Tab-separated table of C-alpha atoms in Angstrom:
chain	number	residue	atom	x	y	z
A	861	MET	CA	3.819	-26.281	-16.878
A	862	ILE	CA	2.780	-23.351	-16.921
A	863	LEU	CA	4.534	-21.550	-13.470
A	864	ASP	CA	6.997	-23.466	-13.436
A	865	ARG	CA	8.185	-21.942	-15.964
A	866	LEU	CA	7.096	-18.100	-14.903
A	867	GLU	CA	8.549	-19.140	-11.560
A	868	LYS	CA	11.818	-20.531	-14.027
A	869	LEU	CA	12.092	-17.042	-16.522
A	870	PRO	CA	15.595	-15.091	-15.186
A	871	THR	CA	15.491	-12.266	-12.809
A	872	GLY	CA	15.371	-8.925	-15.932
A	873	SER	CA	13.791	-6.301	-17.913
A	874	PHE	CA	10.429	-7.982	-16.801
A	875	HIS	CA	10.136	-7.668	-13.499
A	876	TYR	CA	12.165	-4.011	-13.216
A	877	LYS	CA	9.557	-2.566	-16.093
A	878	LEU	CA	6.414	-4.011	-14.558
A	879	LEU	CA	7.907	-2.513	-10.814
A	880	PHE	CA	8.554	1.060	-12.243
A	881	ILE	CA	5.297	0.929	-13.552
A	882	THR	CA	3.124	-0.063	-10.787
A	883	GLY	CA	5.544	1.873	-8.651
A	884	LEU	CA	5.079	4.738	-11.048
A	885	GLY	CA	0.985	3.981	-9.903
A	886	TRP	CA	2.377	4.052	-6.364
A	887	LEU	CA	4.333	7.422	-6.647
A	888	PHE	CA	0.957	9.253	-7.768
A	889	ASP	CA	-1.010	7.708	-4.939
A	890	SER	CA	1.380	8.607	-2.317
A	891	MET	CA	2.147	12.451	-4.260
A	892	ASP	CA	-1.660	13.088	-4.496
A	893	THR	CA	-2.065	12.480	-0.135
A	894	GLY	CA	0.555	14.337	0.684
A	895	LEU	CA	-0.384	17.081	-1.521
A	896	ILE	CA	-3.797	17.088	0.174
A	897	SER	CA	-2.359	18.207	3.941
A	898	PHE	CA	-0.233	21.767	2.565
A	899	VAL	CA	-2.788	22.426	0.090
A	900	LEU	CA	-5.169	22.417	3.502
A	901	PRO	CA	-3.673	24.608	5.395
A	902	VAL	CA	-3.861	27.917	2.409
A	903	LEU	CA	-7.140	26.451	0.852
A	904	SER	CA	-8.522	26.376	4.579
A	905	LYS	CA	-7.077	30.323	4.577
A	906	GLU	CA	-8.472	31.420	0.708
A	907	TRP	CA	-11.985	29.719	1.608
A	908	GLY	CA	-12.777	30.373	5.179
A	909	LEU	CA	-12.863	26.762	6.229
A	910	THR	CA	-13.635	25.830	9.870
A	911	PRO	CA	-11.595	23.522	11.618
A	912	ALA	CA	-14.197	20.297	12.064
A	913	GLN	CA	-14.201	22.069	7.532
A	914	ALA	CA	-10.406	20.595	6.522
A	915	GLY	CA	-10.913	17.926	8.719
A	916	GLN	CA	-13.673	16.005	6.704
A	917	ILE	CA	-11.733	16.913	3.619
A	918	GLY	CA	-9.389	15.201	4.710
A	919	SER	CA	-10.869	12.245	6.639
A	920	ILE	CA	-13.600	11.715	3.134
A	921	GLY	CA	-9.987	10.781	1.242
A	922	LEU	CA	-10.281	8.166	4.142
A	923	VAL	CA	-13.683	6.676	3.116
A	924	GLY	CA	-12.878	6.541	-0.583
A	925	MET	CA	-9.645	4.564	0.260
A	926	ALA	CA	-12.003	2.291	2.385
A	927	LEU	CA	-14.301	0.837	-0.286
A	928	GLY	CA	-12.186	1.791	-2.996
A	929	ALA	CA	-10.015	-1.026	-1.833
A	930	ILE	CA	-12.727	-3.025	-1.229
A	931	LEU	CA	-14.860	-2.785	-4.434
A	932	ALA	CA	-12.096	-2.973	-6.172
A	933	GLY	CA	-10.293	-6.282	-4.815
A	934	THR	CA	-13.591	-7.320	-4.867
A	935	LEU	CA	-12.967	-7.018	-8.468
A	936	ALA	CA	-9.638	-7.425	-9.691
A	937	ASP	CA	-10.704	-11.085	-8.776
A	938	LYS	CA	-13.645	-10.638	-11.342
A	939	PHE	CA	-12.263	-9.391	-13.269
A	940	GLY	CA	-8.295	-8.990	-13.616
A	941	ARG	CA	-5.502	-7.438	-12.155
A	942	LYS	CA	-4.379	-4.655	-15.108
A	943	LYS	CA	-7.948	-4.058	-15.982
A	944	VAL	CA	-8.915	-2.576	-13.101
A	945	PHE	CA	-5.541	-1.876	-12.033
A	946	ALA	CA	-5.625	0.570	-15.264
A	947	ALA	CA	-9.163	2.001	-14.562
A	948	THR	CA	-8.244	3.197	-10.332
A	949	VAL	CA	-5.278	4.502	-11.900
A	950	VAL	CA	-8.071	6.957	-14.179
A	951	LEU	CA	-10.888	7.840	-11.349
A	952	TYR	CA	-8.122	9.385	-9.010
A	953	SER	CA	-6.183	11.391	-11.742
A	954	VAL	CA	-9.449	12.217	-13.129
A	955	SER	CA	-10.854	13.997	-9.486
A	956	THR	CA	-8.014	15.511	-9.030
A	957	GLY	CA	-7.939	17.155	-10.934
A	958	LEU	CA	-10.940	18.222	-11.541
A	959	CYS	CA	-9.874	19.941	-7.189
A	960	ALA	CA	-8.800	22.111	-9.470
A	961	VAL	CA	-11.986	23.261	-10.510
A	962	ALA	CA	-14.016	22.518	-7.126
A	963	TRP	CA	-16.798	25.950	-7.104
A	964	ASP	CA	-16.903	25.552	-3.514
A	965	TYR	CA	-16.410	23.410	0.223
A	966	SER	CA	-19.334	20.546	-1.301
A	967	SER	CA	-17.862	19.485	-4.813
A	968	LEU	CA	-14.263	19.165	-3.807
A	969	LEU	CA	-15.733	17.006	-1.004
A	970	ILE	CA	-17.021	14.482	-4.008
A	971	PHE	CA	-14.097	15.142	-5.524
A	972	ARG	CA	-12.172	14.360	-2.293
A	973	PHE	CA	-14.183	11.207	-1.873
A	974	LEU	CA	-13.389	9.698	-5.920
A	975	VAL	CA	-9.385	10.897	-5.468
A	976	GLY	CA	-9.841	8.180	-2.611
A	977	PHE	CA	-12.202	5.338	-4.316
A	978	GLY	CA	-9.155	5.368	-7.170
A	979	LEU	CA	-6.290	5.169	-4.905
A	980	GLY	CA	-7.278	3.045	-2.501
A	981	GLY	CA	-8.385	0.585	-5.351
A	982	GLU	CA	-5.280	1.363	-6.742
A	983	LEU	CA	-2.566	0.170	-3.995
A	984	PRO	CA	-3.785	-3.933	-3.128
A	985	VAL	CA	-4.352	-4.465	-6.852
A	986	ALA	CA	-1.137	-3.388	-7.868
A	987	ALA	CA	0.645	-4.867	-5.257
A	988	THR	CA	-0.916	-8.847	-5.707
A	989	LEU	CA	-0.081	-8.109	-10.019
A	990	MET	CA	3.176	-7.062	-8.837
A	991	SER	CA	3.947	-9.818	-6.042
A	992	GLU	CA	1.585	-13.093	-8.718
A	993	TYR	CA	4.511	-11.773	-11.014
A	994	ALA	CA	7.268	-11.408	-9.258
A	995	PRO	CA	10.112	-14.333	-8.253
A	996	GLY	CA	9.231	-16.212	-5.186
A	997	LYS	CA	12.830	-16.094	-3.414
A	998	LEU	CA	12.753	-12.096	-4.500
A	999	ARG	CA	8.969	-11.458	-3.993
A	1000	GLY	CA	9.560	-10.498	-1.055
A	1001	ARG	CA	11.942	-7.433	-2.021
A	1002	PHE	CA	9.921	-6.660	-4.524
A	1003	ILE	CA	6.649	-5.647	-2.960
A	1004	VAL	CA	8.778	-3.460	-0.312
A	1005	MET	CA	11.290	-1.722	-3.357
A	1006	LEU	CA	7.871	-0.788	-4.413
A	1007	GLU	CA	6.168	-0.037	-1.557
A	1008	SER	CA	10.090	3.283	-1.672
A	1009	PHE	CA	8.058	4.464	-3.706
A	1010	TRP	CA	5.348	5.588	-1.506
A	1011	GLY	CA	8.529	7.852	0.103
A	1012	VAL	CA	9.635	9.427	-2.912
A	1013	GLY	CA	6.103	10.241	-3.834
A	1014	TRP	CA	5.993	12.765	0.175
A	1015	ILE	CA	9.284	14.504	-1.520
A	1016	VAL	CA	7.626	14.796	-5.508
A	1017	ALA	CA	4.262	16.172	-2.569
A	1018	ALA	CA	6.217	18.701	-0.260
A	1019	CYS	CA	9.224	19.969	-3.325
A	1020	ILE	CA	5.630	20.793	-4.928
A	1021	ALA	CA	4.243	22.579	-1.946
A	1022	TYR	CA	7.058	24.619	-1.539
A	1023	LEU	CA	8.545	24.997	-4.787
A	1024	LEU	CA	4.769	26.076	-6.470
A	1025	ILE	CA	1.928	27.114	-4.355
A	1026	PRO	CA	3.109	29.841	-3.503
A	1027	GLN	CA	3.478	31.432	-6.957
A	1028	PHE	CA	0.932	29.734	-8.766
A	1029	GLY	CA	-1.567	28.674	-6.017
A	1030	TRP	CA	-2.758	25.320	-4.464
A	1031	GLN	CA	-4.532	24.492	-7.858
A	1032	VAL	CA	-1.491	24.213	-9.799
A	1033	ALA	CA	-1.026	20.821	-7.356
A	1034	PHE	CA	-4.110	19.535	-8.366
A	1035	LEU	CA	-3.504	19.880	-11.981
A	1036	ILE	CA	-0.129	18.256	-11.561
A	1037	GLY	CA	-1.942	15.530	-10.037
A	1038	ALA	CA	-4.554	15.000	-12.878
A	1039	LEU	CA	-1.429	14.117	-14.628
A	1040	PRO	CA	-0.626	9.925	-13.488
A	1041	ALA	CA	-4.249	9.690	-16.505
A	1042	PHE	CA	-1.471	10.030	-19.252
A	1043	TYR	CA	0.567	6.940	-17.926
A	1044	VAL	CA	-2.249	4.462	-18.181
A	1045	PHE	CA	-1.009	3.923	-21.496
A	1046	LEU	CA	1.842	2.968	-20.584
A	1047	ILE	CA	-0.207	-0.013	-18.081
A	1048	ARG	CA	-2.179	-0.701	-21.177
A	1049	LEU	CA	1.504	-1.343	-23.758
A	1050	HIS	CA	3.260	-2.866	-20.393
A	1051	THR	CA	1.736	-4.656	-17.690
A	1052	PRO	CA	-0.264	-8.147	-19.437
A	1053	GLU	CA	-2.521	-9.859	-17.765
A	1054	SER	CA	-1.408	-11.987	-13.899
A	1055	ILE	CA	-1.309	-15.662	-15.322
A	1056	ARG	CA	-1.850	-16.692	-11.931
A	1057	TYR	CA	-5.540	-14.876	-12.108
A	1058	LEU	CA	-5.956	-16.352	-16.746
A	1059	ILE	CA	-5.032	-19.885	-15.271
A	1060	SER	CA	-8.621	-19.203	-12.041
A	1061	LYS	CA	-9.948	-18.379	-15.065
A	1062	ASP	CA	-9.407	-21.454	-17.307
A	1063	LYS	CA	-7.578	-19.342	-19.582
A	1064	ILE	CA	-4.765	-21.040	-19.665
A	1065	ASP	CA	-4.341	-19.684	-23.723
A	1066	GLU	CA	-3.522	-17.209	-23.833
A	1067	ALA	CA	-1.354	-17.943	-19.978
A	1068	LYS	CA	0.781	-19.956	-22.328
A	1069	GLU	CA	0.702	-16.686	-24.981
A	1070	ILE	CA	2.597	-14.802	-22.669
A	1071	ILE	CA	5.132	-17.534	-21.026
A	1072	LEU	CA	5.871	-17.329	-24.545
A	1073	THR	CA	6.992	-14.186	-25.072
A	1074	LEU	CA	8.805	-12.845	-21.939
A	1075	GLU	CA	10.963	-16.506	-22.293
A	1076	LYS	CA	11.766	-14.190	-26.287
A	1077	LYS	CA	12.098	-11.260	-24.431
A	1078	SER	CA	13.885	-13.444	-21.378
A	1079	GLY	CA	16.147	-14.672	-23.719
A	1080	VAL	CA	15.197	-18.328	-22.652
A	1081	GLU	CA	14.943	-21.069	-25.089
A	1082	SER	CA	11.231	-21.515	-25.253
A	1083	LYS	CA	9.555	-25.187	-25.637
A	1084	PRO	CA	5.110	-25.990	-26.893
A	1085	PHE	CA	3.106	-26.217	-24.578
A	1086	ASP	CA	2.501	-29.846	-24.576
A	1087	GLU	CA	1.924	-30.627	-20.920
A	1088	GLU	CA	-1.060	-30.652	-18.766
A	1089	LEU	CA	-1.299	-29.120	-16.348
A	1090	SER	CA	0.349	-29.405	-12.787
A	1091	PRO	CA	-1.795	-30.860	-10.108
A	1092	GLU	CA	-1.272	-26.834	-8.521
A	1093	GLU	CA	-2.699	-25.454	-11.339
A	1094	LYS	CA	-5.926	-27.455	-11.847
A	1095	GLY	CA	-5.420	-27.498	-8.309
A	1096	THR	CA	-9.257	-27.502	-5.802
A	1097	GLU	CA	-8.504	-23.389	-5.701
A	1098	SER	CA	-10.397	-22.274	-8.035
A	1099	LYS	CA	-13.493	-23.445	-6.729
A	1100	ILE	CA	-13.984	-21.091	-4.037
A	1101	LYS	CA	-16.254	-18.166	-4.885
A	1102	PRO	CA	-15.169	-15.190	-5.002
A	1103	HIS	CA	-16.936	-14.031	-2.077
A	1104	PHE	CA	-16.689	-11.806	1.575
A	1105	SER	CA	-17.057	-15.013	2.654
A	1106	ALA	CA	-14.775	-17.367	1.557
A	1107	LEU	CA	-12.113	-14.741	3.705
A	1108	TRP	CA	-13.834	-16.579	6.948
A	1109	SER	CA	-13.415	-19.989	6.038
A	1110	PRO	CA	-11.626	-22.845	8.211
A	1111	LYS	CA	-8.834	-22.971	6.424
A	1112	PHE	CA	-9.153	-19.017	6.126
A	1113	ARG	CA	-9.436	-16.808	9.189
A	1114	ALA	CA	-7.197	-17.140	11.608
A	1115	ARG	CA	-4.681	-15.129	8.335
A	1116	THR	CA	-8.176	-12.885	7.871
A	1117	ALA	CA	-7.990	-12.109	11.449
A	1118	MET	CA	-4.589	-11.771	12.200
A	1119	LEU	CA	-4.212	-9.113	8.681
A	1120	TRP	CA	-7.465	-7.268	9.519
A	1121	VAL	CA	-5.878	-6.371	13.832
A	1122	ALA	CA	-2.722	-5.796	12.353
A	1123	TRP	CA	-3.921	-3.775	9.344
A	1124	PHE	CA	-5.889	-1.131	11.701
A	1125	GLY	CA	-3.191	-1.258	14.195
A	1126	ILE	CA	-0.650	0.384	11.546
A	1127	VAL	CA	-3.271	2.333	9.940
A	1128	TYR	CA	-4.166	3.979	13.166
A	1129	SER	CA	-1.138	5.471	14.463
A	1130	TYR	CA	0.377	6.240	11.137
A	1131	TYR	CA	-2.197	8.392	10.129
A	1132	GLY	CA	-3.106	9.278	14.226
A	1133	ILE	CA	0.928	10.635	14.054
A	1134	PHE	CA	1.570	11.433	11.286
A	1135	MET	CA	-2.216	13.214	11.193
A	1136	TRP	CA	-1.632	15.784	13.563
A	1137	LEU	CA	1.946	15.375	14.701
A	1138	PRO	CA	2.813	19.138	13.644
A	1139	SER	CA	-0.015	20.744	15.720
A	1140	MET	CA	0.682	19.086	18.381
A	1141	VAL	CA	4.677	18.894	18.523
A	1142	PHE	CA	4.249	22.903	17.366
A	1143	ALA	CA	1.814	23.410	20.088
A	1144	GLN	CA	4.621	21.939	23.029
A	1145	GLY	CA	6.831	24.531	21.456
A	1146	PHE	CA	9.949	22.869	19.021
A	1147	ALA	CA	9.267	25.038	15.595
A	1148	VAL	CA	11.274	23.237	13.718
A	1149	VAL	CA	7.698	21.055	12.815
A	1150	LYS	CA	7.064	24.293	10.898
A	1151	THR	CA	9.508	24.000	8.590
A	1152	PHE	CA	10.402	21.952	5.203
A	1153	GLU	CA	14.024	20.307	6.106
A	1154	TYR	CA	11.472	18.533	9.281
A	1155	VAL	CA	9.638	17.160	6.650
A	1156	LEU	CA	11.999	16.770	3.789
A	1157	LEU	CA	14.542	14.861	6.558
A	1158	MET	CA	11.328	12.592	8.615
A	1159	THR	CA	10.624	12.006	4.756
A	1160	LEU	CA	14.048	10.727	3.419
A	1161	ALA	CA	13.961	8.343	7.098
A	1162	GLN	CA	11.464	6.609	5.041
A	1163	LEU	CA	14.480	5.311	1.727
A	1164	PRO	CA	16.485	3.024	4.472
A	1165	GLY	CA	13.940	2.353	5.520
A	1166	TYR	CA	12.530	1.138	2.711
A	1167	CYS	CA	14.989	-0.790	2.347
A	1168	ALA	CA	16.400	-2.779	5.272
A	1169	ALA	CA	13.177	-4.078	5.511
A	1170	ALA	CA	13.486	-4.901	1.198
A	1171	TRP	CA	16.619	-7.276	2.309
A	1172	LEU	CA	15.546	-8.484	5.476
A	1173	VAL	CA	11.719	-9.362	4.002
A	1174	ASP	CA	13.864	-12.070	2.257
A	1175	VAL	CA	15.912	-13.657	4.502
A	1176	ILE	CA	14.908	-13.369	8.228
A	1177	GLY	CA	10.946	-13.788	7.493
A	1178	ARG	CA	8.244	-11.334	6.954
A	1179	ARG	CA	6.931	-12.092	9.971
A	1180	TYR	CA	10.294	-11.792	11.987
A	1181	THR	CA	10.719	-7.992	10.111
A	1182	LEU	CA	6.859	-6.846	10.047
A	1183	SER	CA	6.969	-7.569	13.775
A	1184	GLY	CA	10.209	-6.054	14.729
A	1185	PHE	CA	9.550	-3.904	13.178
A	1186	LEU	CA	6.870	-3.016	14.204
A	1187	MET	CA	8.187	-3.074	17.826
A	1188	MET	CA	10.689	-0.500	17.320
A	1189	SER	CA	7.520	1.922	15.749
A	1190	GLY	CA	6.833	1.288	19.381
A	1191	VAL	CA	9.783	2.315	21.003
A	1192	CYS	CA	10.224	5.219	18.468
A	1193	SER	CA	7.457	6.534	18.831
A	1194	TYR	CA	7.348	6.777	22.981
A	1195	PHE	CA	10.377	8.220	22.553
A	1196	PHE	CA	9.133	11.040	20.011
A	1197	GLY	CA	6.437	11.416	21.978
A	1198	ASN	CA	8.988	12.162	25.205
A	1199	ALA	CA	11.192	14.340	23.684
A	1200	ALA	CA	13.010	17.051	25.126
A	1201	THR	CA	14.427	18.979	22.641
A	1202	PRO	CA	14.375	19.857	19.545
A	1203	GLU	CA	17.877	17.337	18.791
A	1204	GLU	CA	15.648	14.488	20.525
A	1205	LEU	CA	12.444	15.527	17.605
A	1206	LEU	CA	14.250	14.803	15.252
A	1207	ALA	CA	15.680	11.940	15.525
A	1208	TRP	CA	13.443	9.580	17.240
A	1209	GLY	CA	11.499	11.313	14.343
A	1210	ALA	CA	13.415	9.711	12.299
A	1211	ALA	CA	13.778	6.805	13.505
A	1212	MET	CA	9.629	6.374	13.438
A	1213	SER	CA	9.628	7.393	10.015
A	1214	PHE	CA	12.462	5.282	9.708
A	1215	PHE	CA	10.026	1.897	11.082
A	1216	ASN	CA	7.030	2.847	10.730
A	1217	LEU	CA	7.276	2.728	6.420
A	1218	GLY	CA	9.230	-0.089	5.790
A	1219	ALA	CA	6.549	-2.111	8.192
A	1220	TRP	CA	4.021	-0.677	5.255
A	1221	GLY	CA	6.433	-2.016	2.763
A	1222	VAL	CA	6.173	-5.581	4.693
A	1223	ILE	CA	2.502	-5.516	4.814
A	1224	TYR	CA	1.980	-4.456	0.966
A	1225	THR	CA	4.566	-8.652	0.560
A	1226	TYR	CA	2.598	-10.352	3.355
A	1227	THR	CA	-0.786	-9.553	2.588
A	1228	PRO	CA	-1.343	-10.620	-1.020
A	1229	GLU	CA	0.832	-14.193	-0.068
A	1230	LEU	CA	-1.011	-15.177	2.701
A	1231	TYR	CA	-4.867	-16.552	-0.073
A	1232	PRO	CA	-5.237	-18.276	-2.873
A	1233	THR	CA	-5.192	-16.244	-6.370
A	1234	SER	CA	-8.462	-16.806	-6.113
A	1235	ILE	CA	-9.228	-14.830	-3.317
A	1236	ARG	CA	-5.797	-12.426	-3.879
A	1237	ALA	CA	-6.866	-9.155	-4.558
A	1238	LEU	CA	-10.228	-10.142	-2.174
A	1239	GLY	CA	-8.240	-10.326	0.231
A	1240	ALA	CA	-6.070	-7.781	0.068
A	1241	GLY	CA	-8.611	-5.582	-0.566
A	1242	TRP	CA	-10.592	-6.039	2.700
A	1243	ALA	CA	-7.415	-5.828	5.526
A	1244	ALA	CA	-6.680	-2.915	3.874
A	1245	GLY	CA	-9.733	-1.540	3.810
A	1246	PHE	CA	-10.701	-2.510	7.286
A	1247	GLY	CA	-6.925	-0.738	8.156
A	1248	ARG	CA	-8.326	2.172	7.253
A	1249	ILE	CA	-11.154	3.029	10.072
A	1250	GLY	CA	-8.180	2.341	11.538
A	1251	GLY	CA	-7.622	5.723	9.766
A	1252	MET	CA	-11.304	7.440	10.633
A	1253	ALA	CA	-10.851	6.612	13.996
A	1254	ALA	CA	-7.457	8.082	14.783
A	1255	PRO	CA	-7.542	11.813	13.926
A	1256	ALA	CA	-11.422	12.150	15.629
A	1257	VAL	CA	-9.553	9.844	18.546
A	1258	VAL	CA	-6.792	12.382	18.658
A	1259	GLY	CA	-8.553	15.358	17.853
A	1260	ILE	CA	-11.326	14.397	21.176
A	1261	LEU	CA	-7.960	13.416	23.681
A	1262	LEU	CA	-6.694	16.894	23.477
A	1263	THR	CA	-9.594	19.124	22.934
A	1264	GLY	CA	-9.583	17.001	26.927
A	1265	GLY	CA	-6.276	18.349	27.519
A	1266	VAL	CA	-4.572	14.811	27.185
A	1267	HIS	CA	-0.779	15.762	27.252
A	1268	MET	CA	1.200	14.806	24.242
A	1269	ASP	CA	3.657	11.907	25.919
A	1270	PHE	CA	0.150	10.132	26.630
A	1271	ILE	CA	-1.435	9.816	22.964
A	1272	PHE	CA	2.691	8.599	22.243
A	1273	ALA	CA	2.405	6.123	24.562
A	1274	MET	CA	-0.922	4.985	23.714
A	1275	PHE	CA	-0.057	4.716	19.759
A	1276	ALA	CA	3.176	3.462	21.110
A	1277	SER	CA	0.148	0.751	23.570
A	1278	VAL	CA	-1.074	-0.110	19.251
A	1279	PHE	CA	2.056	-1.157	17.661
A	1280	VAL	CA	3.424	-3.464	20.678
A	1281	ILE	CA	-0.399	-4.886	20.652
A	1282	ILE	CA	-0.126	-5.843	16.789
A	1283	SER	CA	3.387	-6.455	16.471
A	1284	VAL	CA	2.477	-9.697	19.143
A	1285	VAL	CA	-0.418	-10.524	17.237
A	1286	ILE	CA	1.619	-10.479	14.461
A	1287	LEU	CA	3.721	-12.708	15.919
A	1288	ALA	CA	1.750	-15.149	17.337
A	1289	LEU	CA	-1.127	-16.082	14.613
A	1290	GLY	CA	0.779	-15.502	11.449
A	1291	ILE	CA	2.886	-17.547	8.866
A	1292	GLU	CA	6.272	-17.688	7.687
A	1293	SER	CA	5.754	-17.399	3.339
A	1294	LYS	CA	10.284	-16.048	2.814
A	1295	GLN	CA	11.647	-17.523	-0.710
A	1296	LYS	CA	8.053	-19.374	-1.029
A	1297	THR	CA	5.996	-20.387	-4.144
A	1298	LEU	CA	1.661	-18.699	-3.549
A	1299	GLU	CA	1.392	-22.235	-3.882
A	1300	GLU	CA	4.164	-23.374	-1.728
A	1301	ILE	CA	2.595	-21.075	1.095
A	1302	ASP	CA	-1.215	-22.052	0.173
A	1303	GLY	CA	0.445	-25.614	0.625
A	1304	ASP	CA	2.078	-25.463	3.265
A	1305	LEU	CA	-1.961	-24.713	4.915
A	1306	LYS	CA	-2.889	-27.719	3.606
A	1307	VAL	CA	-0.114	-29.895	5.153
A	1308	ALA	CA	-0.736	-28.147	8.563
A	1309	GLU	CA	-4.680	-28.842	7.960
A	1310	VAL	CA	-3.786	-32.575	7.982
A	1311	GLY	CA	-1.815	-32.864	10.635
């Protein structure tokens, strides 16, 4: 049986190479997202942009990310994870390079939309591909480790911003952001198509060939495929068409509702806090947030957060780890908004970064696990895409509140409330999927339905 042999492969160089290749995509995506936040102040001064125009440059990327996640997820379930993964990397790389030669505000808006489209499409597809190859007992750890490349990308962006932009201008940041286009050759050479996807499309011989190759590279005794497909591999899930309506069928509607609420809340809070963080806190008299050291501290705090989540997600499970990290994100954001000294600000800010980015790692683990192969990328893409609506709304809501004279402590109390709400929703509607194969998770739902 093909999937049995896939799950029995020893965890080794293939899995870590795939983690590194997909992780590089995560790093480059994060680097680009970070670079635009550092470029905007320089660009605004050079081009004489109004605050509203600068805000549109940031928000247009989120619009692209929402649409990219939805479309790429749909295409990945029709044409394959590997092809769509490579295509989205090329799109955002080329578009980032074009930003360096943007001749006016309108052209930059168009290029930033395309960057967001490619970036938003790459993330859920890469997570889906990794989840379909990672061994069941360690899948959670692998996906959280994949998400940890995001923190590394922010560090790279910060270094580029502080070391190169002052000397060479803002264009150099976008030119560096175009380099991932060359990384597509790594994807094509070293990344196989998802075996689960191939089986769902009845490409059985191709799936068997990949298994034989992986067994040979892993030093496993390889035998011919004489047996037929298992009932799970034959399954009925291949009959599920990759259409939006499938996500809201009776079988999946509770999962979809839970994921959409969770994604909306976590993206709303993340972008609402971190996009406005320097402006809001600096306005309170904490000049420390303008320093490179503060940015570096906030970013470095993400890395142990990922490590903690990577360990807990396979020990206490996805549901409790995600809910707990979100709850603690709420606690930290509340006290961050009420910080009275620079020391308190830094301590609660680092803690908030620790728990918030750890939660991001878990939600990227959890999302693709809750759908069968035929609609896995579709479900992950729509959840991420719906979440981006929260990312678009949050900066605008914060801007309105600040304009209306609302104090920072109230704003952070609002974000704390959102974290608490989605934490409770996950506990109420989520299922546990730790240390199970993707087929076992889907089987648990069928048993629950019969019961």
